[in-house]
PDB file of C-alpha atoms in Angstrom:
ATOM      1  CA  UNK A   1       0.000   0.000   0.000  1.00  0.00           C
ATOM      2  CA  UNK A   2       2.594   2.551   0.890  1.00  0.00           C
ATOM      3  CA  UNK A   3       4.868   1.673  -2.325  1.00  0.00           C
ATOM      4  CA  UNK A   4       1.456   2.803  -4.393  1.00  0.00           C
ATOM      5  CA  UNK A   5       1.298   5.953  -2.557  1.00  0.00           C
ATOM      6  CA  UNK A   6       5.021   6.854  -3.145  1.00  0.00           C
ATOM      7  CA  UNK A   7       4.374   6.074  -7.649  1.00  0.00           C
ATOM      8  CA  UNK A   8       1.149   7.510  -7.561  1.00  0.00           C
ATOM      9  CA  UNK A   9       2.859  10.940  -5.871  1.00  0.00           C
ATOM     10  CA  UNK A  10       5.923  10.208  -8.293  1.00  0.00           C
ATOM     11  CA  UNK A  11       3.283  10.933 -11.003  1.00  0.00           C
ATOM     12  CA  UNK A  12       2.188  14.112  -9.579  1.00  0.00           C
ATOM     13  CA  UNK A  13      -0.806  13.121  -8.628  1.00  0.00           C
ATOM     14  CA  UNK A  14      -2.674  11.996  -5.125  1.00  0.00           C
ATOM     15  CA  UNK A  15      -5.738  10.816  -4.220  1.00  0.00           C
ATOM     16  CA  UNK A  16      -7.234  14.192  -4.389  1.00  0.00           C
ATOM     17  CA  UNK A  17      -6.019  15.506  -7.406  1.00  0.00           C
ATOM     18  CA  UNK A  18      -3.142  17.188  -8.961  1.00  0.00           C
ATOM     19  CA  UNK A  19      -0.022  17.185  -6.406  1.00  0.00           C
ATOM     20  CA  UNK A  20       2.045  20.596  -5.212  1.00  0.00           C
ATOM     21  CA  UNK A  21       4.606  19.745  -7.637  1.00  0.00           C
ATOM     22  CA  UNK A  22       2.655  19.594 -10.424  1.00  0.00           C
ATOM     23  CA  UNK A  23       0.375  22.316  -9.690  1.00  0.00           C
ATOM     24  CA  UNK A  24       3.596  24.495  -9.688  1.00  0.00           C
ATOM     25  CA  UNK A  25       5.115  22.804 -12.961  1.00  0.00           C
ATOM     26  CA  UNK A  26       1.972  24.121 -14.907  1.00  0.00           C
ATOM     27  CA  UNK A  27       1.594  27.301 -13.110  1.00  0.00           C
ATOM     28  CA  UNK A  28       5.182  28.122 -14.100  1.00  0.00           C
ATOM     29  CA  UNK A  29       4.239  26.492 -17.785  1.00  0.00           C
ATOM     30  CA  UNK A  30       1.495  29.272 -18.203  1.00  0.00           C
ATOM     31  CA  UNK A  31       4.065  32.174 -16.803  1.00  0.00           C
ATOM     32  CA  UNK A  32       6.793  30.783 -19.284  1.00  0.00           C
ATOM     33  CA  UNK A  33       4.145  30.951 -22.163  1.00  0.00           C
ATOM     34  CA  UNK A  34       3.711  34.844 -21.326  1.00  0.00           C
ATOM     35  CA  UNK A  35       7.008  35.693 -21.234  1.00  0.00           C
ATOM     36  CA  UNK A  36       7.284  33.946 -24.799  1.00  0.00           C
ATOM     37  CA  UNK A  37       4.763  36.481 -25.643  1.00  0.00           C
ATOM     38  CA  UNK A  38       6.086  39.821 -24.242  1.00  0.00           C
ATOM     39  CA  UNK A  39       9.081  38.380 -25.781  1.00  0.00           C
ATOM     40  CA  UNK A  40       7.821  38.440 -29.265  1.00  0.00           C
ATOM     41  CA  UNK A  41       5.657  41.675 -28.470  1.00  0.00           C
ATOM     42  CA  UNK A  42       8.436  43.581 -27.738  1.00  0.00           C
ATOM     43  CA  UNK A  43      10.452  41.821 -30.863  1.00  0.00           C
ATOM     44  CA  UNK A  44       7.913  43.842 -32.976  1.00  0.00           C
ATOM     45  CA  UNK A  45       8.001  47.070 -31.129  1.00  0.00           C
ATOM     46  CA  UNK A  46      11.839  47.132 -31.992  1.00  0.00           C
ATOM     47  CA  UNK A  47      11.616  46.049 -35.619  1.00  0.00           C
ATOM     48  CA  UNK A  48       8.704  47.980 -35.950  1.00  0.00           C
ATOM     49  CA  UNK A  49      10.318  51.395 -34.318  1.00  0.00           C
ATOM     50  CA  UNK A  50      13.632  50.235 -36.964  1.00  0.00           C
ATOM     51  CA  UNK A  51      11.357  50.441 -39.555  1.00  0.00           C
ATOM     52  CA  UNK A  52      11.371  46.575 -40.590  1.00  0.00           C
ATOM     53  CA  UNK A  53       8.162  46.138 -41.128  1.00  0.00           C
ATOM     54  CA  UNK A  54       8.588  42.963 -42.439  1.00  0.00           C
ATOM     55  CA  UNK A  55      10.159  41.409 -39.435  1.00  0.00           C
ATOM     56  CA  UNK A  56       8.244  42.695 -37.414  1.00  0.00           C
ATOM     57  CA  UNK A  57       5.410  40.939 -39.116  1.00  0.00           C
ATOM     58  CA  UNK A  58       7.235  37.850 -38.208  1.00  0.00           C
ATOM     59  CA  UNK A  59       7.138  38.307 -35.030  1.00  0.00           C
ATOM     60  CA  UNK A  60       3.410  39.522 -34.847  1.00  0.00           C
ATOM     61  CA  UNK A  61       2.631  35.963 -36.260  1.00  0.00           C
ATOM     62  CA  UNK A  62       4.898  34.604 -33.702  1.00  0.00           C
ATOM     63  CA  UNK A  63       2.962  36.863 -30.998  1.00  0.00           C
ATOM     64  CA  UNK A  64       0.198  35.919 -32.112  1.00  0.00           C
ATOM     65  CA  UNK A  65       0.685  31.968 -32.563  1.00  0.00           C
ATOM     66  CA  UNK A  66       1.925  31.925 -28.509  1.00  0.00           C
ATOM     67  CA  UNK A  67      -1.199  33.861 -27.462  1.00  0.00           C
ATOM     68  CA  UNK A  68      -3.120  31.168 -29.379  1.00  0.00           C
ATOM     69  CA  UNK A  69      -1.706  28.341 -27.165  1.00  0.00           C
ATOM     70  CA  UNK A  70      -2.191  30.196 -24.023  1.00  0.00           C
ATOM     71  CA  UNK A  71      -6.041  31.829 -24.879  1.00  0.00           C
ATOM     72  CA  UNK A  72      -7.781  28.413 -24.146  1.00  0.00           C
ATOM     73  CA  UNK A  73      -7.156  28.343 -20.720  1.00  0.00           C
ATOM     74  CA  UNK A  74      -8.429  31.644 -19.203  1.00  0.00           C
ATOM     75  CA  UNK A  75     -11.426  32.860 -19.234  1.00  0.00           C
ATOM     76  CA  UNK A  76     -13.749  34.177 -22.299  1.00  0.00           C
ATOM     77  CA  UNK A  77     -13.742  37.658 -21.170  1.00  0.00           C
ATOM     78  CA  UNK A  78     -10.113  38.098 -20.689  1.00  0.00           C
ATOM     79  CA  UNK A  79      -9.364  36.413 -24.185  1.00  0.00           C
ATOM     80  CA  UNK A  80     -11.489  38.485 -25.784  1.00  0.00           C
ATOM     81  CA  UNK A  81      -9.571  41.592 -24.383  1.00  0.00           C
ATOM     82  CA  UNK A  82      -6.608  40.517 -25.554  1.00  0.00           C
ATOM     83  CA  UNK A  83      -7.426  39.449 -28.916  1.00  0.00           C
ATOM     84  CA  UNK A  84      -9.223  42.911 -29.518  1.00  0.00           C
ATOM     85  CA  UNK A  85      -5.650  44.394 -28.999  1.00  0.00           C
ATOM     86  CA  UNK A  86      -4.062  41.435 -31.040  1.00  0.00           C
ATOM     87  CA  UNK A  87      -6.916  42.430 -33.915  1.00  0.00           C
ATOM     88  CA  UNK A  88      -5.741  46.526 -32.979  1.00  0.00           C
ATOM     89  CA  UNK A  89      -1.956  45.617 -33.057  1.00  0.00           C
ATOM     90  CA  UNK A  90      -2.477  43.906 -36.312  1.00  0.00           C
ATOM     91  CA  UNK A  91      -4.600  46.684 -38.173  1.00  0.00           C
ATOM     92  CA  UNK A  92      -1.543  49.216 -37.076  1.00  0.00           C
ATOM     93  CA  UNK A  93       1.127  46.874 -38.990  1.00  0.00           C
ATOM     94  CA  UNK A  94      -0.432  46.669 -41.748  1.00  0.00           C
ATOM     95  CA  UNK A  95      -1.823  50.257 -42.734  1.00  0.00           C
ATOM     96  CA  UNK A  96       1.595  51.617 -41.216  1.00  0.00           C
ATOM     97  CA  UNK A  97       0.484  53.459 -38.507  1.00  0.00           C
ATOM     98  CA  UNK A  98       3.135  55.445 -36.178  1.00  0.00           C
ATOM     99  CA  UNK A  99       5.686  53.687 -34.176  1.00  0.00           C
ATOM    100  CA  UNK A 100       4.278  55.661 -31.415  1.00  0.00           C
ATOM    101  CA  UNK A 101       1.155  54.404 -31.611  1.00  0.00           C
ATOM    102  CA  UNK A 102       2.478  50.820 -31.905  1.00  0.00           C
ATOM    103  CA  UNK A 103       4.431  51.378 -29.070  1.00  0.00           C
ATOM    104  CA  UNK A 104       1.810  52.511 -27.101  1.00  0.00           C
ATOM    105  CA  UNK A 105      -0.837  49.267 -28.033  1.00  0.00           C
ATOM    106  CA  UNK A 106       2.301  46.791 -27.344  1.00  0.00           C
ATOM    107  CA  UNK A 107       2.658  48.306 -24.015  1.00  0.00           C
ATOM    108  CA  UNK A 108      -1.147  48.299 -22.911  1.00  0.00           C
ATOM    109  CA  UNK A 109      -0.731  44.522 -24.335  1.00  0.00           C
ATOM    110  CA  UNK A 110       2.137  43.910 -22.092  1.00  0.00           C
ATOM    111  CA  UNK A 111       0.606  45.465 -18.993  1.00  0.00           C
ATOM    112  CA  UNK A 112      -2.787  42.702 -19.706  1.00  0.00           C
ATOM    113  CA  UNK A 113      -0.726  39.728 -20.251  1.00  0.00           C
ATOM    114  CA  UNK A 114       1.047  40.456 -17.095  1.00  0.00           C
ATOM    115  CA  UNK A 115      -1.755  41.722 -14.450  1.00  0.00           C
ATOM    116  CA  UNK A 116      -4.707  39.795 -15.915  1.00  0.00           C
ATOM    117  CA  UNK A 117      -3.143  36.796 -17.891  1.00  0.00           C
ATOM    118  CA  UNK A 118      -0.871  35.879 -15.593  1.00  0.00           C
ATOM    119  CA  UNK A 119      -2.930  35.842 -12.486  1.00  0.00           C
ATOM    120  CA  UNK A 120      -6.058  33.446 -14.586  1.00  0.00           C
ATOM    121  CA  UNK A 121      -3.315  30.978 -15.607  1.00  0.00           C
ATOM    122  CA  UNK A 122      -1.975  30.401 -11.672  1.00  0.00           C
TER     123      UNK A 122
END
């Protein structure tokens, strides 16, 4: 009895549910899937502000493939949020808005993903 407590905790999980361990392994999963974002986010904001549009396309698609990933597991109303400003962000690449104003979406972006994002996906 005891040896099929110790595997079934190995696993990470108990009789309960998921264990600590991997409670924290996906928690830090979902926080490592937001940096990959910001990441990319911020990829565009300095292509963008270099004037490579072009690259910074490529990294709008890369942006925007991460978010994808990460979108299913929080809730509807946050998602939406976000992909308004993902749909915004978009629009300003390609009709070649201001850096400025680029900048400024990106950062609003950035500020979500971190407050809101983060905090559904612990």
């Amino acid at each position: 009895m005891l040896a099929a407590g110790v595997v079934t905790i190995g696993l990470g999980i108990d009789g309960a549910g998921w264990s600590g361990a991997a409670i924290a392994q996906k928690r830090s999963q979902g926080g490592g899937s937001v940096d990959r974002i910001v990441s990319h986010l911020r990829a565009v904001d300095t292509a963008y502000a270099s004037g490579n549009a072009a690259e910074a396309q490529t990294r709008f698609r890369q942006a925007r493939a991460a978010w994808n990933s990460v979108s299913p597991r929080i809730s509807a109303r946050e998602a939406r949020e976000q992909q308004l400003l993902f749909d915004s962000l978009g629009n300003q690449l390609k009709s070649g808005a201001p850096a400025t104003k680029v900048k400024s979406t990106i950062s609003g972006m950035v500020e979500e993903l971190h407050e809101d994002i983060e905090r559904e996906l612990r």
